[in-house]
């Protein structure tokens, strides 16, 4: 079979033997595979990841000198079951799978380890327990976005955003665009999107962002108008002292009223901010610009060291949360949302390419004006990413 192998930052289209499914594994014929920003990063920086994950006791990531087949965002068709499988899904049926594979040495990340080659290939192995049949005749290009959309769904769930709260998405690459789509699917009324790139801002609007901001021209935290957020320290002090004074006029003890209000979920209004850029300095700029009491969900993957002033975050009581991947349930629910039409991620897909065009696609993805998500079709011979007509335009 054909596959694109990365070794020492070189991408090569090669012939490899068809993989044989082990116990509990299934061989899929790949139909579509997304190129992820983490693949672009892993090409040159996978050793940094491998070092970091080794510090949390995980040693299954590949190294730059290994031969790695990238590709963890894919849809395919069942080709062959390995021993010990239940075989519930018929051969030829469309499926997606969480990109984890249980091998002899542990659980490997599909597409980021030499032990679990990914879907920049005609065939890929997946774990039967992590495989899901694609329902409702969902198109394979949309099904391939289950994985990145599950990343977005997990970030939105971790953000605990109420429908009336303002959500601010900083950075409108594929992760930020996915977060915008999922926020709107969840019914959040006001989603502000911020990106320096005009092309990315246009995609953010196509994904349903209500307000789109160029951060060089205005603050994304003020773009939704006055929402009663606490924007400076005098206002925070006034809120504390003023609330105490008001409750003191009640015939019951003010502390009873305060405790009851807390129990009912009352508190300072705040936005939920999604950091979807992942370069040094972004977290600090958010902490500096955000209203007091903001919740910040960090989804952008900054691998190198970064710095911010904790006292600034303390003065504002910023609630800083980090997110990684998703649970099997979130992956399953994301597939259902796509198949039921609750969320339509097609604006993200800006191009398609064949295996011979992966290198050209990596180059094209470096320019935010050109592309967001390019899908590989292993049956295509296209050596350049072809722009895709927007199905919903
Ligand atoms: Zn990814």
Short mmCIF file of C-alpha atoms and ligand atoms in Angstrom, two decimals:
data_model
loop_
_atom_site.label_atom_id
_atom_site.label_comp_id
_atom_site.label_asym_id
_atom_site.label_seq_id
_atom_site.Cartn_x
_atom_site.Cartn_y
_atom_site.Cartn_z
CA UNK A 1 0.00 0.00 0.00
CA UNK A 2 0.98 3.64 -0.43
CA UNK A 3 1.78 5.75 2.64
CA UNK A 4 3.52 9.03 3.42
CA UNK A 5 6.35 8.46 5.90
CA UNK A 6 8.05 11.17 7.93
CA UNK A 7 11.61 10.59 9.10
CA UNK A 8 14.04 13.31 10.21
CA UNK A 9 11.51 15.96 9.03
CA UNK A 10 11.46 14.50 5.46
CA UNK A 11 8.11 13.44 3.99
CA UNK A 12 8.25 10.59 1.44
CA UNK A 13 5.57 8.69 -0.44
CA UNK A 14 6.54 5.03 -0.16
CA UNK A 15 5.19 1.50 -0.65
CA UNK A 16 4.68 -0.42 2.58
CA UNK A 17 3.22 -3.82 3.38
CA UNK A 18 -0.48 -3.85 4.18
CA UNK A 19 -0.82 -3.84 8.01
CA UNK A 20 -2.15 -7.02 9.64
CA UNK A 21 -4.68 -6.44 12.46
CA UNK A 22 -3.62 -7.87 15.82
CA UNK A 23 -5.91 -9.01 18.63
CA UNK A 24 -8.90 -6.66 18.99
CA UNK A 25 -7.76 -4.58 16.02
CA UNK A 26 -9.40 -3.77 12.69
CA UNK A 27 -7.81 -2.85 9.37
CA UNK A 28 -9.58 0.05 7.64
CA UNK A 29 -9.39 1.28 4.10
CA UNK A 30 -8.79 5.02 4.57
CA UNK A 31 -11.33 7.23 2.78
CA UNK A 32 -10.34 10.68 4.11
CA UNK A 33 -7.70 11.92 6.54
CA UNK A 34 -7.31 15.47 7.84
CA UNK A 35 -3.96 17.21 8.10
CA UNK A 36 -3.73 18.55 11.67
CA UNK A 37 -1.66 21.47 12.95
CA UNK A 38 -0.03 19.02 15.32
CA UNK A 39 1.23 17.02 12.31
CA UNK A 40 2.87 20.19 10.98
CA UNK A 41 4.45 20.70 14.37
CA UNK A 42 5.42 17.05 14.85
CA UNK A 43 7.32 17.03 11.55
CA UNK A 44 9.96 19.28 13.11
CA UNK A 45 9.26 19.09 16.84
CA UNK A 46 8.11 15.58 17.78
CA UNK A 47 11.15 15.12 20.06
CA UNK A 48 9.90 17.99 22.27
CA UNK A 49 6.56 16.21 22.66
CA UNK A 50 8.23 12.87 23.29
CA UNK A 51 10.40 14.48 26.01
CA UNK A 52 7.43 16.21 27.65
CA UNK A 53 5.21 13.14 27.64
CA UNK A 54 8.09 11.04 29.02
CA UNK A 55 7.96 13.37 32.04
CA UNK A 56 4.38 12.19 32.66
CA UNK A 57 5.46 8.57 32.34
CA UNK A 58 4.42 8.06 28.71
CA UNK A 59 7.09 6.70 26.39
CA UNK A 60 5.07 5.70 23.31
CA UNK A 61 5.53 8.89 21.22
CA UNK A 62 7.73 8.65 18.17
CA UNK A 63 11.10 10.37 17.76
CA UNK A 64 12.35 12.37 14.79
CA UNK A 65 14.60 9.54 13.61
CA UNK A 66 11.68 7.04 13.59
CA UNK A 67 9.68 6.35 10.43
CA UNK A 68 6.25 7.77 11.32
CA UNK A 69 3.07 7.81 9.26
CA UNK A 70 1.03 10.81 10.44
CA UNK A 71 -2.78 10.99 10.35
CA UNK A 72 -5.12 10.79 13.36
CA UNK A 73 -8.24 12.48 11.90
CA UNK A 74 -9.72 9.93 9.53
CA UNK A 75 -12.74 8.10 8.23
CA UNK A 76 -12.60 4.75 6.50
CA UNK A 77 -14.29 1.46 5.70
CA UNK A 78 -13.94 -1.83 7.56
CA UNK A 79 -11.59 -4.11 5.60
CA UNK A 80 -10.50 -6.91 7.98
CA UNK A 81 -10.98 -7.93 11.61
CA UNK A 82 -8.14 -9.29 13.71
CA UNK A 83 -8.46 -12.21 16.15
CA UNK A 84 -10.74 -11.78 19.16
CA UNK A 85 -12.93 -9.10 17.54
CA UNK A 86 -16.72 -9.06 17.85
CA UNK A 87 -17.10 -8.00 14.22
CA UNK A 88 -20.42 -6.18 14.77
CA UNK A 89 -19.86 -3.68 11.95
CA UNK A 90 -20.09 -5.29 8.49
CA UNK A 91 -17.07 -5.30 6.17
CA UNK A 92 -17.19 -2.27 3.88
CA UNK A 93 -19.24 -0.17 6.33
CA UNK A 94 -18.13 3.44 6.96
CA UNK A 95 -16.44 4.03 10.32
CA UNK A 96 -14.36 6.45 12.36
CA UNK A 97 -12.15 5.64 15.35
CA UNK A 98 -10.38 7.28 18.27
CA UNK A 99 -6.72 7.37 17.29
CA UNK A 100 -5.36 5.05 19.98
CA UNK A 101 -4.12 1.50 19.43
CA UNK A 102 -3.47 -1.12 22.10
CA UNK A 103 -0.30 -2.94 21.11
CA UNK A 104 2.08 -5.27 22.92
CA UNK A 105 3.98 -2.48 24.65
CA UNK A 106 1.07 -0.26 25.70
CA UNK A 107 -1.40 2.20 24.18
CA UNK A 108 0.05 4.04 21.18
CA UNK A 109 -1.07 7.34 19.61
CA UNK A 110 -2.14 6.50 16.05
CA UNK A 111 -0.26 8.74 13.63
CA UNK A 112 2.37 9.91 16.12
CA UNK A 113 4.23 6.69 16.88
CA UNK A 114 6.23 4.19 14.80
CA UNK A 115 4.18 1.45 16.55
CA UNK A 116 0.83 2.80 15.29
CA UNK A 117 1.11 4.19 11.74
CA UNK A 118 -1.57 6.76 10.92
CA UNK A 119 -3.92 7.42 8.03
CA UNK A 120 -1.68 9.30 5.58
CA UNK A 121 -1.98 5.92 3.87
CA UNK A 122 -4.34 3.63 2.00
CA UNK A 123 -4.87 1.45 5.10
CA UNK A 124 -4.76 2.00 8.86
CA UNK A 125 -5.20 -0.17 11.95
CA UNK A 126 -7.66 0.86 14.67
CA UNK A 127 -8.88 -0.63 17.95
CA UNK A 128 -12.29 -2.27 17.57
CA UNK A 129 -13.40 -0.98 20.99
CA UNK A 130 -12.71 2.60 19.84
CA UNK A 131 -14.33 2.26 16.39
CA UNK A 132 -17.78 3.69 15.60
CA UNK A 133 -19.98 3.05 12.60
CA UNK A 134 -20.83 6.30 10.78
CA UNK A 135 -24.61 6.77 10.92
CA UNK A 136 -27.16 8.50 8.69
CA UNK A 137 -25.08 8.33 5.50
CA UNK A 138 -22.84 11.11 6.82
CA UNK A 139 -20.33 12.05 4.10
CA UNK A 140 -16.81 10.62 4.69
CA UNK A 141 -15.15 14.06 4.50
CA UNK A 142 -17.39 15.35 7.30
CA UNK A 143 -16.97 12.11 9.29
CA UNK A 144 -13.18 12.61 9.13
CA UNK A 145 -13.68 15.81 11.14
CA UNK A 146 -15.12 13.86 14.11
CA UNK A 147 -11.68 13.87 15.79
CA UNK A 148 -10.89 17.62 15.58
CA UNK A 149 -14.52 18.47 16.37
CA UNK A 150 -14.34 16.23 19.46
CA UNK A 151 -11.32 18.28 20.57
CA UNK A 152 -13.49 21.40 20.23
CA UNK A 153 -16.45 19.78 22.00
CA UNK A 154 -14.26 18.81 24.96
CA UNK A 155 -12.91 22.38 25.21
CA UNK A 156 -16.45 23.82 25.13
CA UNK A 157 -17.65 21.38 27.81
CA UNK A 158 -14.65 22.24 30.01
CA UNK A 159 -15.53 25.92 29.53
CA UNK A 160 -18.98 25.36 31.13
CA UNK A 161 -20.39 28.22 29.07
CA UNK A 162 -23.96 29.29 29.76
CA UNK A 163 -26.15 30.26 26.81
CA UNK A 164 -26.29 33.88 27.98
CA UNK A 165 -22.61 34.15 28.71
CA UNK A 166 -20.27 35.77 26.21
CA UNK A 167 -17.74 33.37 24.68
CA UNK A 168 -14.57 34.85 23.18
CA UNK A 169 -12.51 32.68 20.82
CA UNK A 170 -8.94 33.92 20.42
CA UNK A 171 -7.40 32.42 17.28
CA UNK A 172 -9.48 31.10 14.37
CA UNK A 173 -7.42 28.20 13.04
CA UNK A 174 -9.09 24.78 12.84
CA UNK A 175 -9.27 24.47 16.66
CA UNK A 176 -10.82 27.93 17.13
CA UNK A 177 -13.24 27.40 14.24
CA UNK A 178 -14.29 24.07 15.73
CA UNK A 179 -14.87 25.76 19.10
CA UNK A 180 -17.03 28.44 17.43
CA UNK A 181 -19.13 25.75 15.70
CA UNK A 182 -19.59 23.80 18.94
CA UNK A 183 -20.45 26.93 20.98
CA UNK A 184 -23.19 27.78 18.48
CA UNK A 185 -24.39 24.14 18.45
CA UNK A 186 -24.66 24.38 22.26
CA UNK A 187 -26.86 27.47 21.92
CA UNK A 188 -24.41 30.11 23.22
CA UNK A 189 -25.93 33.37 21.98
CA UNK A 190 -22.90 35.61 21.75
CA UNK A 191 -19.68 34.23 20.31
CA UNK A 192 -16.89 36.74 19.63
CA UNK A 193 -14.08 35.57 17.33
CA UNK A 194 -10.68 37.26 17.14
CA UNK A 195 -7.91 36.71 14.58
CA UNK A 196 -5.33 38.90 12.84
CA UNK A 197 -5.94 37.14 9.50
CA UNK A 198 -8.81 38.44 7.31
CA UNK A 199 -9.19 34.98 5.74
CA UNK A 200 -9.57 33.36 9.15
CA UNK A 201 -12.05 36.04 10.25
CA UNK A 202 -14.17 35.25 7.19
CA UNK A 203 -14.13 31.55 8.11
CA UNK A 204 -15.09 32.44 11.70
CA UNK A 205 -18.14 34.29 10.39
CA UNK A 206 -18.99 31.31 8.15
CA UNK A 207 -18.81 29.08 11.26
CA UNK A 208 -21.40 31.26 13.01
CA UNK A 209 -19.40 33.76 15.09
CA UNK A 210 -21.72 36.64 16.02
CA UNK A 211 -19.00 39.28 16.32
CA UNK A 212 -15.68 39.10 14.46
CA UNK A 213 -12.76 41.23 15.62
CA UNK A 214 -9.34 42.17 14.28
CA UNK A 215 -7.35 42.34 17.55
CA UNK A 216 -5.03 44.92 15.95
CA UNK A 217 -8.02 47.27 15.77
CA UNK A 218 -10.09 46.57 18.87
CA UNK A 219 -10.40 44.50 22.04
CA UNK A 220 -12.33 41.25 21.63
CA UNK A 221 -13.40 41.63 25.28
CA UNK A 222 -15.27 44.86 24.52
CA UNK A 223 -16.66 43.80 21.13
CA UNK A 224 -19.92 42.39 22.50
CA UNK A 225 -20.81 45.67 24.23
CA UNK A 226 -21.54 46.17 27.93
CA UNK A 227 -22.49 42.79 29.38
CA UNK A 228 -22.08 43.75 33.03
CA UNK A 229 -18.59 42.28 33.24
CA UNK A 230 -16.31 43.63 35.95
CA UNK A 231 -13.54 45.39 34.06
CA UNK A 232 -11.49 47.08 36.79
CA UNK A 233 -10.56 46.79 40.45
CA UNK A 234 -12.72 49.72 41.71
CA UNK A 235 -15.76 47.99 40.20
CA UNK A 236 -14.82 44.72 41.95
CA UNK A 237 -14.50 46.51 45.30
CA UNK A 238 -17.78 48.32 44.71
CA UNK A 239 -19.46 44.99 43.95
CA UNK A 240 -18.22 43.46 47.22
CA UNK A 241 -18.91 46.42 49.51
CA UNK A 242 -22.08 47.51 47.70
CA UNK A 243 -23.57 44.00 47.83
CA UNK A 244 -22.84 43.82 51.58
CA UNK A 245 -24.53 47.21 52.10
CA UNK A 246 -27.62 46.26 50.07
CA UNK A 247 -28.06 42.92 51.85
CA UNK A 248 -27.70 44.75 55.20
CA UNK A 249 -31.04 46.44 54.54
CA UNK A 250 -32.87 43.08 54.51
CA UNK A 251 -34.70 41.93 57.66
CA UNK A 252 -32.64 38.67 57.74
CA UNK A 253 -28.91 38.32 58.47
CA UNK A 254 -26.96 39.50 55.41
CA UNK A 255 -24.83 36.36 55.56
CA UNK A 256 -27.93 34.16 55.11
CA UNK A 257 -28.94 36.14 52.02
CA UNK A 258 -25.37 36.05 50.65
CA UNK A 259 -25.10 32.27 51.18
CA UNK A 260 -28.48 31.72 49.50
CA UNK A 261 -27.42 33.84 46.51
CA UNK A 262 -24.20 31.83 46.19
CA UNK A 263 -26.18 28.60 46.34
CA UNK A 264 -28.39 29.88 43.51
CA UNK A 265 -25.28 30.48 41.41
CA UNK A 266 -25.19 34.27 41.68
CA UNK A 267 -21.80 35.91 41.31
CA UNK A 268 -19.89 38.35 39.14
CA UNK A 269 -20.74 38.06 35.43
CA UNK A 270 -17.81 36.97 33.28
CA UNK A 271 -17.01 35.78 29.78
CA UNK A 272 -15.45 32.43 28.89
CA UNK A 273 -12.34 32.88 26.74
CA UNK A 274 -10.89 30.14 24.54
CA UNK A 275 -7.16 30.41 23.78
CA UNK A 276 -6.77 28.66 20.40
CA UNK A 277 -3.45 30.10 19.22
CA UNK A 278 -0.74 28.30 21.19
CA UNK A 279 2.23 30.63 20.80
CA UNK A 280 4.22 32.28 23.63
CA UNK A 281 2.68 35.47 25.00
CA UNK A 282 -0.95 34.72 24.19
CA UNK A 283 -1.93 33.60 27.69
CA UNK A 284 -0.35 36.76 29.14
CA UNK A 285 -2.17 38.98 26.63
CA UNK A 286 -5.48 37.33 27.56
CA UNK A 287 -4.85 37.74 31.29
CA UNK A 288 -3.98 41.41 30.70
CA UNK A 289 -6.99 42.16 28.50
CA UNK A 290 -9.76 39.99 29.97
CA UNK A 291 -12.40 41.22 32.42
CA UNK A 292 -12.02 40.23 36.08
CA UNK A 293 -13.26 36.73 37.02
CA UNK A 294 -12.95 35.50 33.39
CA UNK A 295 -12.65 31.79 32.76
CA UNK A 296 -9.85 31.00 30.28
CA UNK A 297 -9.74 27.63 28.51
CA UNK A 298 -6.33 26.94 26.97
CA UNK A 299 -6.65 24.72 23.88
CA UNK A 300 -3.70 26.15 21.90
CA UNK A 301 -0.69 23.86 22.19
CA UNK A 302 2.39 25.90 23.04
CA UNK A 303 5.18 23.34 23.42
CA UNK A 304 7.95 25.74 24.41
CA UNK A 305 8.19 27.70 27.67
CA UNK A 306 5.86 30.67 28.12
CA UNK A 307 5.55 33.37 30.78
CA UNK A 308 2.85 35.42 32.45
CA UNK A 309 2.56 37.35 35.72
CA UNK A 310 0.56 35.28 38.23
CA UNK A 311 -0.19 38.38 40.33
CA UNK A 312 -2.11 39.86 37.40
CA UNK A 313 -4.20 36.69 37.13
CA UNK A 314 -4.64 36.78 40.94
CA UNK A 315 -5.77 40.42 40.94
CA UNK A 316 -8.42 39.48 38.40
CA UNK A 317 -9.14 36.03 39.88
CA UNK A 318 -8.75 34.49 36.42
CA UNK A 319 -9.92 30.88 36.23
CA UNK A 320 -7.33 29.20 33.99
CA UNK A 321 -8.13 25.72 32.61
CA UNK A 322 -6.17 23.50 30.22
CA UNK A 323 -7.73 20.91 27.94
CA UNK A 324 -6.40 17.79 26.21
CA UNK A 325 -8.23 15.70 23.61
CA UNK A 326 -11.62 14.19 24.63
CA UNK A 327 -13.21 11.15 26.21
CA UNK A 328 -14.59 8.21 24.19
CA UNK A 329 -18.08 9.48 25.11
CA UNK A 330 -17.34 12.98 23.78
CA UNK A 331 -16.00 11.42 20.56
CA UNK A 332 -19.18 9.36 20.19
CA UNK A 333 -21.42 12.35 20.94
CA UNK A 334 -19.54 14.49 18.42
CA UNK A 335 -20.12 11.91 15.68
CA UNK A 336 -23.84 11.93 16.57
CA UNK A 337 -23.97 15.74 16.42
CA UNK A 338 -22.36 15.70 12.97
CA UNK A 339 -24.59 12.90 11.70
CA UNK A 340 -27.76 14.52 13.07
CA UNK A 341 -26.87 17.83 11.41
CA UNK A 342 -26.64 19.69 14.75
CA UNK A 343 -23.27 21.03 13.66
CA UNK A 344 -21.96 21.44 10.12
CA UNK A 345 -18.16 21.69 10.01
CA UNK A 346 -17.86 21.95 6.21
CA UNK A 347 -16.68 25.60 6.28
CA UNK A 348 -13.46 24.29 7.86
CA UNK A 349 -12.60 22.13 4.85
CA UNK A 350 -10.72 24.39 2.46
CA UNK A 351 -8.92 21.84 0.30
CA UNK A 352 -8.36 18.23 -0.73
CA UNK A 353 -5.21 16.49 -1.93
CA UNK A 354 -3.84 13.04 -2.77
CA UNK A 355 -0.97 11.29 -0.99
CA UNK A 356 1.54 12.71 -3.53
CA UNK A 357 0.49 16.22 -2.46
CA UNK A 358 1.01 16.01 1.31
CA UNK A 359 4.25 18.01 1.20
CA UNK A 360 2.57 20.75 -0.89
CA UNK A 361 -0.39 20.75 1.51
CA UNK A 362 1.95 21.26 4.51
CA UNK A 363 3.37 24.32 2.73
CA UNK A 364 -0.08 25.67 1.87
CA UNK A 365 -1.27 25.26 5.50
CA UNK A 366 1.51 27.55 6.69
CA UNK A 367 -0.41 30.48 5.16
CA UNK A 368 -3.60 31.26 7.14
CA UNK A 369 -5.09 33.16 4.18
CA UNK A 370 -5.07 30.04 2.01
CA UNK A 371 -6.30 27.11 4.05
CA UNK A 372 -7.74 25.88 7.35
CA UNK A 373 -8.21 22.11 6.98
CA UNK A 374 -6.94 20.07 4.02
CA UNK A 375 -8.19 16.50 3.69
CA UNK A 376 -6.17 13.71 2.10
CA UNK A 377 -8.04 11.37 -0.25
CA UNK A 378 -5.72 8.35 -0.64
CA UNK A 379 -7.39 7.44 -3.95
CA UNK A 380 -6.66 10.86 -5.47
CA UNK A 381 -3.49 11.55 -7.45
CA UNK A 382 -3.68 15.32 -6.82
CA UNK A 383 -0.20 16.64 -6.04
CA UNK A 384 -1.43 20.15 -5.15
CA UNK A 385 -4.23 20.95 -2.68
CA UNK A 386 -7.29 21.73 -4.74
CA UNK A 387 -9.48 24.46 -3.25
CA UNK A 388 -12.86 23.06 -2.37
CA UNK A 389 -16.10 24.66 -3.43
CA UNK A 390 -17.90 25.48 -0.19
CA UNK A 391 -20.81 23.05 -0.08
CA UNK A 392 -22.85 25.43 2.06
CA UNK A 393 -21.78 28.70 0.46
ZN1 LIG B 1 -5.29 16.82 15.55
#
